[in-house]
XYZ file of C-alpha atoms in Angstrom:
782
model
C 55.363 149.404 67.772
C 56.622 146.336 66.534
C 59.969 147.862 65.886
C 59.797 149.458 69.412
C 59.196 145.854 71.093
C 62.429 144.688 69.471
C 64.406 147.113 71.511
C 66.155 146.140 74.686
C 64.561 147.030 77.976
C 67.067 149.793 78.615
C 66.736 151.294 75.175
C 63.116 151.342 75.189
C 62.872 153.132 78.527
C 65.422 155.486 77.507
C 63.849 156.100 74.308
C 60.248 156.730 75.418
C 60.989 158.945 78.494
C 63.285 161.004 76.547
C 61.055 161.658 73.629
C 58.011 162.308 75.928
C 59.753 164.543 78.313
C 61.983 166.360 75.476
C 59.126 167.099 73.608
C 56.945 168.400 76.614
C 59.540 170.198 78.212
C 60.729 171.783 74.652
C 57.282 173.277 73.861
C 56.627 174.373 77.464
C 59.735 176.279 77.797
C 59.474 177.793 73.991
C 55.967 179.088 74.632
C 56.385 180.152 78.274
C 59.544 182.193 77.713
C 58.268 183.849 74.635
C 54.932 184.770 75.894
C 56.299 185.945 79.620
C 59.082 187.827 78.123
C 57.170 189.797 75.513
C 54.299 190.695 77.863
C 56.557 191.702 80.866
C 58.714 193.828 78.427
C 55.567 195.477 77.036
C 54.106 196.274 80.412
C 57.441 197.695 81.578
C 57.925 199.979 78.564
C 54.428 201.176 79.263
C 55.291 202.382 82.626
C 58.408 203.977 81.897
C 56.559 205.931 79.094
C 54.079 207.244 81.726
C 56.936 208.071 83.849
C 58.692 210.101 80.928
C 55.508 212.015 80.324
C 55.203 212.820 83.990
C 58.872 213.871 84.077
C 58.457 216.164 80.777
C 55.781 218.070 82.465
C 57.488 218.498 85.667
C 60.743 219.668 83.664
C 58.440 222.205 81.721
C 56.713 223.566 85.042
C 59.927 223.647 86.837
C 61.665 225.484 83.944
C 59.055 228.145 83.694
C 59.247 228.716 87.448
C 63.054 228.957 87.339
C 62.646 231.445 84.549
C 60.320 233.841 86.497
C 62.490 233.332 89.525
C 65.656 234.125 87.500
C 64.153 237.409 85.680
C 62.700 238.522 89.176
C 66.081 238.226 90.834
C 67.558 240.345 87.853
C 65.376 243.259 88.857
C 66.250 243.042 92.563
C 69.125 244.665 94.511
C 69.545 243.876 98.229
C 69.797 247.479 98.613
C 66.586 248.492 97.202
C 63.546 249.885 99.084
C 61.309 247.212 100.587
C 58.377 248.613 99.119
C 60.099 248.152 95.635
C 61.107 244.616 96.541
C 57.835 243.849 97.906
C 56.192 244.961 94.708
C 58.633 242.362 92.514
C 57.869 239.626 94.679
C 54.203 240.097 94.514
C 54.332 239.801 90.611
C 56.503 236.745 91.064
C 53.928 235.099 93.278
C 51.081 236.086 90.822
C 52.986 234.484 88.159
C 53.682 231.116 90.214
C 49.956 231.204 91.017
C 49.284 230.882 87.326
C 51.732 227.808 87.313
C 49.585 226.294 90.339
C 52.729 226.696 92.556
C 51.819 227.481 96.247
C 54.687 229.112 98.065
C 55.520 229.054 101.752
C 57.769 232.037 101.586
C 60.049 234.192 99.884
C 63.789 235.251 101.039
C 66.201 237.623 99.821
C 69.651 237.117 101.213
C 72.872 238.904 100.887
C 76.131 237.323 99.988
C 76.906 236.494 103.540
C 73.495 234.412 103.609
C 71.807 236.601 105.918
C 68.061 237.398 105.317
C 67.511 241.024 104.258
C 63.965 240.829 103.170
C 61.338 238.228 103.677
C 57.435 237.315 102.846
C 55.895 236.740 105.163
C 57.869 238.725 107.686
C 58.457 238.075 111.380
C 59.906 240.000 114.187
C 63.686 238.656 114.610
C 63.251 235.898 111.955
C 66.187 234.464 110.614
C 66.957 231.905 107.796
C 68.684 229.481 110.073
C 72.149 228.097 109.357
C 72.628 228.525 105.419
C 75.265 225.637 105.508
C 72.521 223.142 105.921
C 70.937 224.206 102.597
C 73.423 223.167 100.002
C 71.647 224.617 97.133
C 71.626 228.184 98.568
C 75.254 227.674 99.375
C 75.957 226.753 95.687
C 73.724 229.398 94.114
C 75.859 232.246 96.438
C 78.954 230.807 95.343
C 78.693 229.901 91.980
C 75.831 232.374 90.851
C 73.566 229.777 89.453
C 69.864 228.807 89.662
C 69.439 225.594 91.612
C 66.456 223.450 92.664
C 66.752 221.666 96.137
C 65.543 218.440 97.308
C 62.919 218.163 99.826
C 64.144 219.997 102.930
C 62.608 221.689 106.325
C 61.239 225.135 105.771
C 63.581 227.759 107.529
C 60.660 228.859 109.933
C 58.270 226.131 110.312
C 60.202 223.066 109.591
C 57.674 221.651 107.174
C 58.842 219.705 103.983
C 59.260 222.302 101.130
C 61.386 222.525 97.928
C 63.843 225.797 97.635
C 64.269 227.532 94.411
C 67.266 229.797 94.441
C 68.369 232.340 91.730
C 71.599 234.661 92.144
C 71.080 238.555 92.608
C 73.581 240.197 90.468
C 72.559 243.982 90.956
C 74.389 245.809 93.597
C 75.573 243.637 96.417
C 75.495 239.928 95.424
C 73.031 237.756 96.997
C 70.296 235.307 96.232
C 66.470 235.347 95.888
C 65.058 232.023 97.429
C 61.368 230.555 97.127
C 60.126 227.889 99.393
C 57.401 225.922 97.583
C 54.897 223.524 99.109
C 55.509 220.303 96.556
C 52.261 218.598 97.665
C 49.976 221.643 97.176
C 51.590 222.821 93.749
C 51.444 221.596 90.211
C 54.217 218.951 91.104
C 51.738 216.979 92.892
C 48.469 218.114 91.281
C 49.519 217.125 87.887
C 50.453 213.567 88.893
C 47.519 213.157 91.488
C 44.756 212.226 88.788
C 47.017 209.419 87.072
C 45.853 205.987 88.060
C 47.118 202.985 87.258
C 44.800 200.056 88.073
C 44.098 199.551 92.020
C 47.664 199.599 93.025
C 49.706 202.068 90.832
C 50.968 205.181 92.069
C 53.577 207.873 91.034
C 56.560 208.786 93.270
C 58.929 211.907 92.975
C 62.344 211.084 94.474
C 64.946 213.806 94.991
C 68.589 213.477 94.876
C 68.835 212.522 98.397
C 66.408 209.538 98.098
C 63.883 211.377 99.850
C 60.256 211.070 98.428
C 58.817 214.450 97.601
C 55.318 213.492 96.397
C 53.479 210.111 96.431
C 50.000 209.874 94.896
C 47.275 207.482 96.270
C 46.782 204.763 96.459
C 50.316 204.533 97.587
C 51.447 204.351 101.206
C 50.693 207.623 103.219
C 53.866 209.769 102.773
C 55.466 210.600 105.944
C 57.668 213.856 106.398
C 60.909 213.399 104.874
C 60.343 209.637 104.164
C 63.176 207.921 102.308
C 62.431 205.738 99.191
C 62.862 202.003 99.881
C 65.089 202.072 96.745
C 66.992 205.342 97.689
C 70.569 204.216 96.906
C 69.562 202.903 93.649
C 67.428 206.089 92.615
C 70.336 208.477 93.713
C 72.464 206.619 91.577
C 70.375 206.797 88.613
C 69.621 210.586 89.164
C 73.268 211.181 89.468
C 74.029 209.227 86.347
C 70.783 210.754 84.534
C 69.617 207.383 83.235
C 66.127 205.962 82.964
C 65.221 202.227 83.932
C 62.363 199.769 84.290
C 62.216 196.591 85.972
C 60.715 194.219 88.778
C 61.142 195.884 92.118
C 62.379 192.624 93.846
C 65.372 192.029 91.589
C 67.045 195.687 92.238
C 67.179 195.344 95.950
C 70.538 194.858 97.462
C 71.752 191.605 98.786
C 70.206 190.908 101.988
C 67.812 193.537 102.076
C 64.223 192.531 103.040
C 61.720 193.012 100.242
C 58.466 194.372 101.713
C 56.525 194.662 98.389
C 56.868 193.259 95.137
C 56.259 196.007 92.308
C 57.112 196.713 88.886
C 58.392 200.143 88.299
C 59.563 202.725 85.639
C 62.047 205.550 86.380
C 63.043 208.447 84.589
C 65.244 211.437 85.780
C 64.412 214.951 85.340
C 66.609 217.688 83.593
C 65.501 220.971 85.529
C 66.149 219.335 89.007
C 68.092 216.387 90.300
C 64.824 214.535 90.780
C 63.371 211.251 89.169
C 59.732 210.408 88.650
C 58.642 206.545 89.733
C 55.719 204.726 88.445
C 55.045 201.711 90.583
C 52.259 198.915 90.731
C 51.849 195.695 92.421
C 53.479 192.772 90.391
C 50.279 190.566 91.154
C 48.177 193.310 89.396
C 50.587 194.226 86.653
C 51.529 190.806 85.668
C 47.971 189.311 86.172
C 47.484 188.687 82.501
C 50.988 187.103 82.372
C 50.068 184.699 84.956
C 46.962 183.658 83.441
C 49.376 182.886 80.259
C 51.561 181.154 82.457
C 49.222 179.004 84.226
C 47.625 178.036 80.837
C 51.098 176.868 79.706
C 51.649 175.101 82.832
C 48.378 173.124 82.550
C 49.155 172.181 79.005
C 52.634 171.112 79.976
C 51.180 168.744 82.774
C 48.796 167.374 80.209
C 51.843 166.788 77.759
C 53.976 165.200 80.486
C 51.035 162.969 81.593
C 50.791 161.683 78.083
C 54.448 160.887 78.151
C 54.210 159.279 81.424
C 51.762 156.940 79.964
C 54.005 155.892 77.337
C 56.645 155.147 79.878
C 54.230 153.090 81.724
C 53.337 151.009 78.754
C 57.207 150.090 78.448
C 57.910 149.556 81.980
C 54.809 147.302 83.087
C 56.461 144.143 82.373
C 59.621 145.177 84.491
C 57.881 146.326 87.596
C 57.337 142.795 88.866
C 61.067 141.448 88.583
C 62.590 144.965 89.826
C 60.125 144.379 92.900
C 61.696 140.853 93.396
C 65.073 142.451 93.206
C 64.121 145.182 95.816
C 63.004 142.560 98.259
C 66.261 140.546 97.660
C 68.220 143.613 98.534
C 66.106 144.581 101.590
C 66.611 141.155 102.963
C 70.425 141.542 102.417
C 70.363 144.741 104.029
C 68.533 143.079 107.065
C 71.270 140.630 107.303
C 69.614 137.756 105.384
C 72.398 136.545 103.422
C 71.040 132.711 103.143
C 67.865 133.243 100.801
C 69.029 132.956 97.190
C 68.020 135.501 94.607
C 65.481 133.962 91.709
C 67.167 134.459 88.338
C 64.426 134.372 85.794
C 65.382 135.545 82.526
C 68.291 136.328 80.315
C 67.628 140.026 79.647
C 68.897 143.069 81.595
C 66.962 142.541 84.613
C 67.832 138.859 84.577
C 71.534 139.806 84.315
C 71.003 141.987 87.201
C 69.465 139.281 89.200
C 72.511 137.070 88.697
C 74.804 139.872 89.747
C 72.855 140.388 92.776
C 73.172 136.417 93.532
C 76.927 136.695 93.068
C 77.116 139.669 95.432
C 74.910 138.027 98.089
C 77.372 135.027 98.211
C 80.379 137.162 98.566
C 78.592 139.403 101.057
C 77.532 136.175 103.088
C 81.305 135.069 103.379
C 82.558 138.393 104.198
C 80.017 139.137 106.684
C 80.700 135.885 108.459
C 84.465 136.507 108.510
C 83.826 140.251 109.552
C 81.646 139.318 112.400
C 84.275 136.545 113.595
C 87.112 139.448 113.323
C 84.760 142.165 114.938
C 84.450 139.596 117.974
C 87.996 139.117 118.333
C 88.655 142.709 118.014
C 86.211 143.622 120.810
C 87.742 140.932 123.063
C 91.060 142.171 122.252
C 90.015 145.544 123.207
C 88.627 144.320 126.420
C 91.864 142.412 127.329
C 93.784 145.597 126.566
C 91.518 147.268 129.161
C 92.127 144.715 131.501
C 95.988 144.726 131.240
C 95.914 148.752 131.215
C 95.357 148.148 135.104
C 98.699 146.477 135.132
C 100.523 149.666 136.085
C 103.157 147.961 138.585
C 103.704 144.463 139.830
C 101.785 144.742 142.985
C 98.692 143.626 141.464
C 100.242 141.146 138.836
C 98.435 137.822 139.660
C 95.152 139.329 139.862
C 95.443 141.156 136.458
C 97.130 138.232 134.920
C 94.111 136.107 136.051
C 91.377 137.897 134.616
C 93.441 138.346 131.265
C 93.611 134.471 131.233
C 89.883 134.485 131.684
C 89.369 136.750 128.697
C 91.834 134.843 126.607
C 90.022 131.570 127.257
C 86.589 133.173 126.638
C 88.290 134.308 123.226
C 89.664 131.014 122.324
C 86.300 129.049 123.764
C 88.305 126.945 126.161
C 88.480 126.734 129.744
C 92.171 125.376 130.165
C 95.110 127.557 130.204
C 97.807 129.291 132.189
C 100.519 132.079 131.915
C 103.927 131.400 133.046
C 106.466 134.170 133.808
C 110.262 133.743 133.455
C 112.814 134.351 136.012
C 115.972 134.954 134.038
C 118.162 134.781 137.214
C 117.016 131.068 138.146
C 115.998 130.301 134.698
C 112.780 128.924 135.610
C 109.111 129.093 134.376
C 106.466 129.413 136.999
C 102.703 129.875 136.772
C 101.282 133.360 137.664
C 97.909 132.420 136.758
C 96.306 129.032 135.604
C 92.877 127.371 135.040
C 92.576 123.784 134.939
C 96.175 122.918 134.411
C 97.075 122.153 137.919
C 95.283 120.435 140.960
C 92.996 122.879 142.754
C 95.142 122.617 145.784
C 98.365 123.768 143.996
C 98.932 127.289 143.984
C 101.813 127.351 141.329
C 104.394 125.222 139.704
C 107.693 125.972 138.157
C 109.539 124.305 135.581
C 113.177 124.824 134.096
C 113.662 126.454 130.780
C 114.004 123.622 128.159
C 111.574 121.607 130.258
C 108.310 120.504 128.840
C 106.499 122.115 125.865
C 106.319 125.534 127.612
C 110.250 125.342 128.675
C 111.005 124.571 124.943
C 108.912 127.497 123.823
C 110.592 129.913 126.439
C 114.131 128.579 125.199
C 113.521 128.853 121.480
C 110.961 131.957 121.493
C 108.848 130.138 119.049
C 105.134 128.964 119.551
C 104.371 125.260 119.683
C 100.677 124.488 118.752
C 99.663 120.654 119.224
C 96.361 119.533 117.966
C 96.358 116.229 119.545
C 98.879 115.444 122.451
C 98.601 111.652 122.224
C 99.481 111.286 118.446
C 101.731 114.349 117.656
C 105.201 113.157 116.697
C 106.670 116.275 117.818
C 106.181 115.395 121.402
C 108.420 113.466 123.638
C 107.461 111.952 127.226
C 109.218 114.841 128.883
C 106.962 117.154 127.010
C 103.800 115.776 128.847
C 104.188 117.762 132.066
C 100.372 118.441 132.487
C 98.525 115.637 134.264
C 95.277 117.008 133.270
C 92.262 114.306 132.719
C 91.132 114.637 128.922
C 93.426 117.141 127.790
C 93.668 116.464 123.820
C 95.036 119.773 122.547
C 97.765 122.113 123.723
C 99.050 125.432 122.364
C 102.016 127.158 123.833
C 103.011 130.735 122.787
C 105.805 132.880 123.932
C 105.331 136.311 125.695
C 107.561 138.356 123.522
C 108.510 141.854 123.779
C 111.431 143.515 121.601
C 112.533 139.836 120.966
C 112.896 139.097 124.461
C 110.875 136.056 126.049
C 109.243 137.177 129.314
C 107.199 134.055 129.618
C 104.688 131.513 127.981
C 101.000 131.650 127.274
C 99.371 128.200 127.196
C 95.765 127.211 126.168
C 94.519 123.569 126.378
C 91.344 121.789 124.832
C 89.638 118.595 125.993
C 88.952 118.054 122.442
C 91.433 117.270 119.595
C 91.550 120.959 117.737
C 93.218 121.756 114.620
C 94.716 125.095 115.468
C 94.583 127.266 112.282
C 96.861 130.138 111.065
C 94.147 132.561 112.491
C 94.262 130.928 115.850
C 97.996 131.330 115.828
C 97.849 134.689 114.573
C 95.144 135.668 117.424
C 97.294 134.122 120.297
C 100.555 135.923 119.399
C 98.614 139.049 119.432
C 97.334 138.224 122.804
C 100.667 137.221 123.894
C 102.153 140.242 122.638
C 99.667 142.419 124.409
C 100.430 140.565 127.755
C 104.024 140.795 127.222
C 103.714 144.567 126.535
C 101.701 145.033 129.772
C 104.319 143.217 131.736
C 107.160 144.910 130.366
C 105.527 148.383 130.956
C 104.781 147.196 134.467
C 108.398 146.254 135.141
C 109.666 149.763 133.521
C 106.997 151.554 135.686
C 108.422 149.885 138.923
C 111.715 150.446 137.867
C 111.000 153.986 137.425
C 109.284 154.496 140.516
C 112.154 153.041 142.225
C 114.933 155.032 140.790
C 112.566 158.237 141.454
C 112.346 157.184 144.826
C 116.218 156.670 145.299
C 116.590 160.205 143.279
C 114.466 161.964 146.110
C 116.411 160.278 148.738
C 119.624 161.375 147.312
C 118.534 164.781 146.683
C 117.297 165.123 150.170
C 120.676 164.009 151.585
C 122.540 166.310 149.045
C 120.372 169.302 150.209
C 120.898 168.253 153.828
C 124.516 167.873 153.406
C 124.651 171.209 151.550
C 122.716 173.053 154.257
C 125.070 171.458 156.987
C 128.155 172.358 155.090
C 126.827 175.921 154.741
C 126.283 176.075 158.294
C 129.707 174.659 159.076
C 131.349 177.085 156.529
C 129.437 180.025 158.087
C 130.299 178.957 161.493
C 134.180 178.675 160.805
C 134.001 182.040 158.952
C 132.281 183.605 161.931
C 134.410 181.915 164.529
C 137.974 181.959 163.018
C 138.078 184.208 159.950
C 136.132 187.219 161.373
C 137.933 186.948 164.770
C 141.111 187.280 162.624
C 140.189 190.041 160.721
C 138.601 191.894 163.626
C 142.061 191.521 165.475
C 143.611 192.700 162.458
C 141.773 195.815 162.199
C 142.252 196.416 166.082
C 146.085 196.260 165.449
C 146.029 198.505 162.472
C 144.409 200.853 164.382
C 146.678 200.670 167.471
C 149.583 200.727 165.244
C 148.496 203.896 163.449
C 147.950 205.599 167.030
C 151.544 204.626 168.244
C 153.337 206.285 165.199
C 155.050 209.414 165.979
C 154.269 213.008 164.225
C 155.780 213.486 161.045
C 155.027 209.961 159.491
C 151.642 211.129 157.933
C 152.182 208.770 154.789
C 152.892 205.637 156.886
C 149.637 206.473 159.038
C 147.667 206.950 155.936
C 148.657 203.536 154.600
C 147.616 202.006 157.941
C 144.396 203.659 157.830
C 143.554 202.394 154.429
C 144.703 198.963 155.573
C 142.346 199.181 158.448
C 139.384 200.398 156.122
C 140.142 197.394 153.689
C 140.135 194.951 156.474
C 136.713 196.264 157.807
C 135.326 195.968 154.578
C 136.554 192.360 154.064
C 134.946 191.804 157.386
C 131.523 193.233 156.194
C 131.654 191.114 153.027
C 132.405 188.055 155.181
C 129.521 188.722 157.244
C 127.412 188.999 154.229
C 128.655 185.906 153.076
C 128.135 184.355 156.322
C 124.445 185.514 156.277
C 123.890 184.334 152.526
C 125.323 180.846 153.417
C 123.281 180.533 156.527
C 121.537 183.386 158.148
C 121.505 183.054 161.835
C 118.128 184.528 161.673
C 116.795 181.416 160.142
C 118.187 179.306 162.936
C 117.261 181.703 165.766
C 114.116 183.390 164.784
C 112.755 181.379 161.846
C 111.498 181.598 158.285
C 109.604 184.892 158.665
C 112.590 187.038 159.995
C 115.118 185.498 157.606
C 112.969 186.171 154.373
C 112.010 189.675 155.620
C 116.183 190.212 155.874
C 116.729 188.482 152.795
C 114.242 191.045 150.873
C 115.380 194.028 152.563
C 119.031 193.539 151.874
C 118.893 192.024 148.327
C 116.039 194.061 146.772
C 116.727 197.348 148.682
C 120.211 197.341 147.714
C 118.898 197.041 143.890
C 116.761 200.016 144.057
C 113.500 197.711 144.333
C 110.836 198.594 146.621
C 109.984 195.408 148.616
C 106.872 194.640 150.426
C 106.734 191.761 152.874
C 103.091 190.487 153.944
C 102.343 187.652 156.499
C 98.865 186.151 156.316
C 97.465 183.973 159.263
C 99.018 182.876 162.604
C 102.901 182.922 162.081
C 104.418 179.884 163.767
C 107.819 177.903 163.547
C 108.135 174.972 161.170
C 110.761 172.130 161.116
C 114.229 173.217 160.341
C 114.618 171.335 157.193
C 111.316 172.799 155.682
C 112.141 176.452 156.858
C 115.529 175.765 155.077
C 113.979 174.583 151.937
C 111.409 177.156 151.916
C 114.314 179.897 152.629
C 116.309 178.649 149.747
C 113.504 178.957 147.010
C 112.682 182.353 148.035
C 116.340 183.157 148.000
C 116.658 181.992 144.291
C 113.472 183.783 143.486
C 114.544 187.202 145.234
C 118.054 186.815 143.290
C 116.335 186.513 139.921
C 114.323 189.601 140.514
C 117.532 191.700 141.555
C 119.468 190.092 138.625
C 116.971 189.765 135.696
C 113.459 191.193 136.247
C 114.502 195.047 135.898
C 111.435 195.587 138.406
C 110.809 198.595 140.340
C 108.744 196.614 143.190
C 108.342 193.172 144.526
C 105.965 191.563 146.793
C 106.810 188.617 149.114
C 103.682 186.837 150.946
C 103.827 184.094 153.504
C 100.293 182.443 153.979
C 100.367 180.300 157.371
C 97.152 177.834 157.115
C 96.088 175.083 159.506
C 97.422 172.463 157.151
C 99.663 173.948 154.654
C 102.024 177.085 153.970
C 101.552 179.115 150.921
C 104.442 181.398 149.440
C 103.831 183.944 146.767
C 106.779 186.120 145.199
C 105.598 188.685 142.491
C 107.203 191.584 140.898
C 106.482 194.069 138.135
C 109.543 193.505 135.860
C 109.864 192.608 132.223
C 108.825 188.895 132.672
C 110.048 186.192 130.561
C 109.123 183.033 128.810
C 108.905 180.231 131.522
C 109.255 177.149 129.350
C 111.922 178.766 127.043
C 114.110 179.423 130.015
C 113.416 176.138 131.888
C 114.263 174.364 128.759
C 117.460 176.054 128.376
C 118.872 174.180 131.208
C 122.485 175.315 130.232
C 121.682 178.740 131.438
C 122.186 179.562 135.307
C 118.484 181.058 135.279
C 116.876 177.870 134.005
C 119.063 175.570 136.477
C 118.015 177.918 139.164
C 114.217 177.259 138.398
C 114.642 173.798 138.115
C 116.577 173.714 141.577
C 113.313 175.585 143.006
C 111.076 172.966 141.639
C 113.261 170.060 142.857
C 113.444 171.673 146.417
C 109.570 172.165 146.419
C 108.795 168.803 145.121
C 111.052 167.184 147.663
C 108.732 168.336 150.676
C 105.743 167.201 148.569
C 104.807 170.860 147.516
C 103.694 172.425 144.248
C 105.423 175.192 142.495
C 103.809 177.365 139.827
C 105.632 180.086 137.702
C 103.307 182.493 135.880
C 105.182 184.943 133.545
C 105.133 186.469 130.212
C 107.408 188.854 128.403
C 106.292 192.335 129.535
C 103.946 191.357 132.265
C 106.098 190.580 135.462
C 106.438 187.428 137.179
C 104.114 185.647 139.904
C 105.710 182.488 141.732
C 102.935 180.533 143.876
C 104.441 177.809 146.136
C 101.984 175.373 148.253
C 103.400 173.157 150.675
C 101.212 170.723 152.953
C 101.919 170.578 156.421
C 101.306 167.754 158.886
C 100.068 168.698 162.438
C 102.798 166.709 163.987
C 105.257 169.227 162.526
C 103.939 172.292 163.902
C 106.578 173.947 166.273
C 106.150 176.259 169.056
C 107.626 179.826 169.093
C 111.071 178.651 170.041
C 111.467 176.292 167.180
C 110.609 173.067 169.244
C 107.969 170.474 168.163
C 104.744 171.028 170.093
C 103.697 168.089 172.542
C 99.921 167.218 171.570
C 98.420 165.193 174.253
C 95.320 163.072 173.499
C 92.844 165.624 174.945
C 94.564 168.159 172.894
C 95.982 170.347 175.449
């Protein structure tokens, strides 16, 4: 005991705990495993031995039965007199009776499997479908004696076992005996066998079906499958005996209803197996008693070991509890209470380490708390600046940003000055406490005062005492604020470009630390980024507006130019060609007889001029169909579909939904050009057989849908390939629709056709009457 006390605390606890637990666990494991394994193996061997005895008896009985059957079959001929056959069968039944085998029927089959004689007999009786009895087929084909599994009787359907032997005299055939297994010696021998209160015997055939089951096993249902059918079938095929615990041989995921021990032995005379089963609770009862005794012994042994451990650890509990309380205080955020360091042993060293950790955690916690507050404030500032999407609400947003910045810096004086590069001046966009209350803003030249110098150099100037700082000159004191003692000016920089200055003032002399400077630079950077983004957004919006105006002007000029070219072609070129054709016809008629070759040339020239005239008319319609100006969008779109899709062999369907009406000329022209591009794409690329164009006239909008059953395409891929004409055409469609505030949706996949949906909003003031004139709506709606 003295040597034990000289050990260090860690060694003492480790030694006693290891010795006690290792001793207890070692003895308990050795005795338990030895006793349980020996007892379990002995019990399983007993069950397997019993199964083997039953199997040997069944093999002997079946062997004698098959011998008698074979002998009788050898004396039969399918052509014999029925009386002679009946005599032989009665002799066979007498011998089976001596073997305690009860038959359900006897059948003599010819080589085709047809019944030529049976007992008992019945008018018109047949054996049924021989194909369903594999053992009979095997006997007829291979001329060997066989024993079936449990099968339905030919006439009654009751469970029977078929014994079949080939008939080799005369016409080949088979002699088949149907046996009741439960009433024969197969069940009569095993029925008296009792294994405790829960043990019973099962006989399983090659299909996993239970042939016989003794009490007190579960009541046997007709053709019931064993709960281990797959395992037993495999063992029967392999001819291997086995023994084990039932719940260890189930397939993964199979639910175990009863936990049994079992022994299995296959038969040699038939493809059957004998199973001895007994409840684990009963079979392993003695083993369980032994296990409980070992457990009680182990518990007592471990209790003794724990007592030894308690003796060693009693003097440590108090100090461990003290350290636990200290760590709990630290976990709750109390970093001010020190940890008591009492002794110099391991626990004392641990307490000293705890104290060092507490001190460092306290400093880190205070710093982290400050950083968290700053980060939270910066996030709030970022949320405020995110609303600065353009310069329309600049003063309001910058005012809120300045208030949040003053809150972060814990001051109430400050301002944000923005630089006007053209005038080279700095003007207040927001201020708090730097200017008189009745002054909205004030401006300074770049280089004037502290803010001007910061804007000029792009470097921050932090002044902790404005009255005594040697860096200040009289011109720097531009702020006439009572009690202003400290001032910080930080440039608003974005990509090295000065956009303005952030000014923070204090009514107390303040030493601006490096953290203060870093924080102000981060805030200034956020404000500068927001300002630059707002300026860029405003520029983008302006350019987008200008682009829309230019596109509308271009499309308008384009339509006007199309109209002019179409008009000139109609009024001048078409008239010239018509006159040329008439002149050629007149010249041809004036030629004398005998100049047929010249007349043929003139006729050919006339036909060519007529063809040119037709092509020019087609060009005129494509440039600016007169239908669009005269009859409106519906008539022009229908003409477009009929002429372009019909000529391409595509069945065109045109639908009108709602009340048809005229729309403003520019809108009709835009929609027509979009439909025209879609129709051209169908005719050139779709390889379609049918297409549908739908116009949906609604009260406040116009819907257009163009769809086909063609090969389809990858929309994104085609649009992104802007160098291709088709991609440019789709982009042009989208541009035209967006210029009239509409939406365009293209749905297409390779092999699935294409659908184009257009939705265009309409203003009531833009509704036209049937003649294309804008309706005059009076106040009363008439």
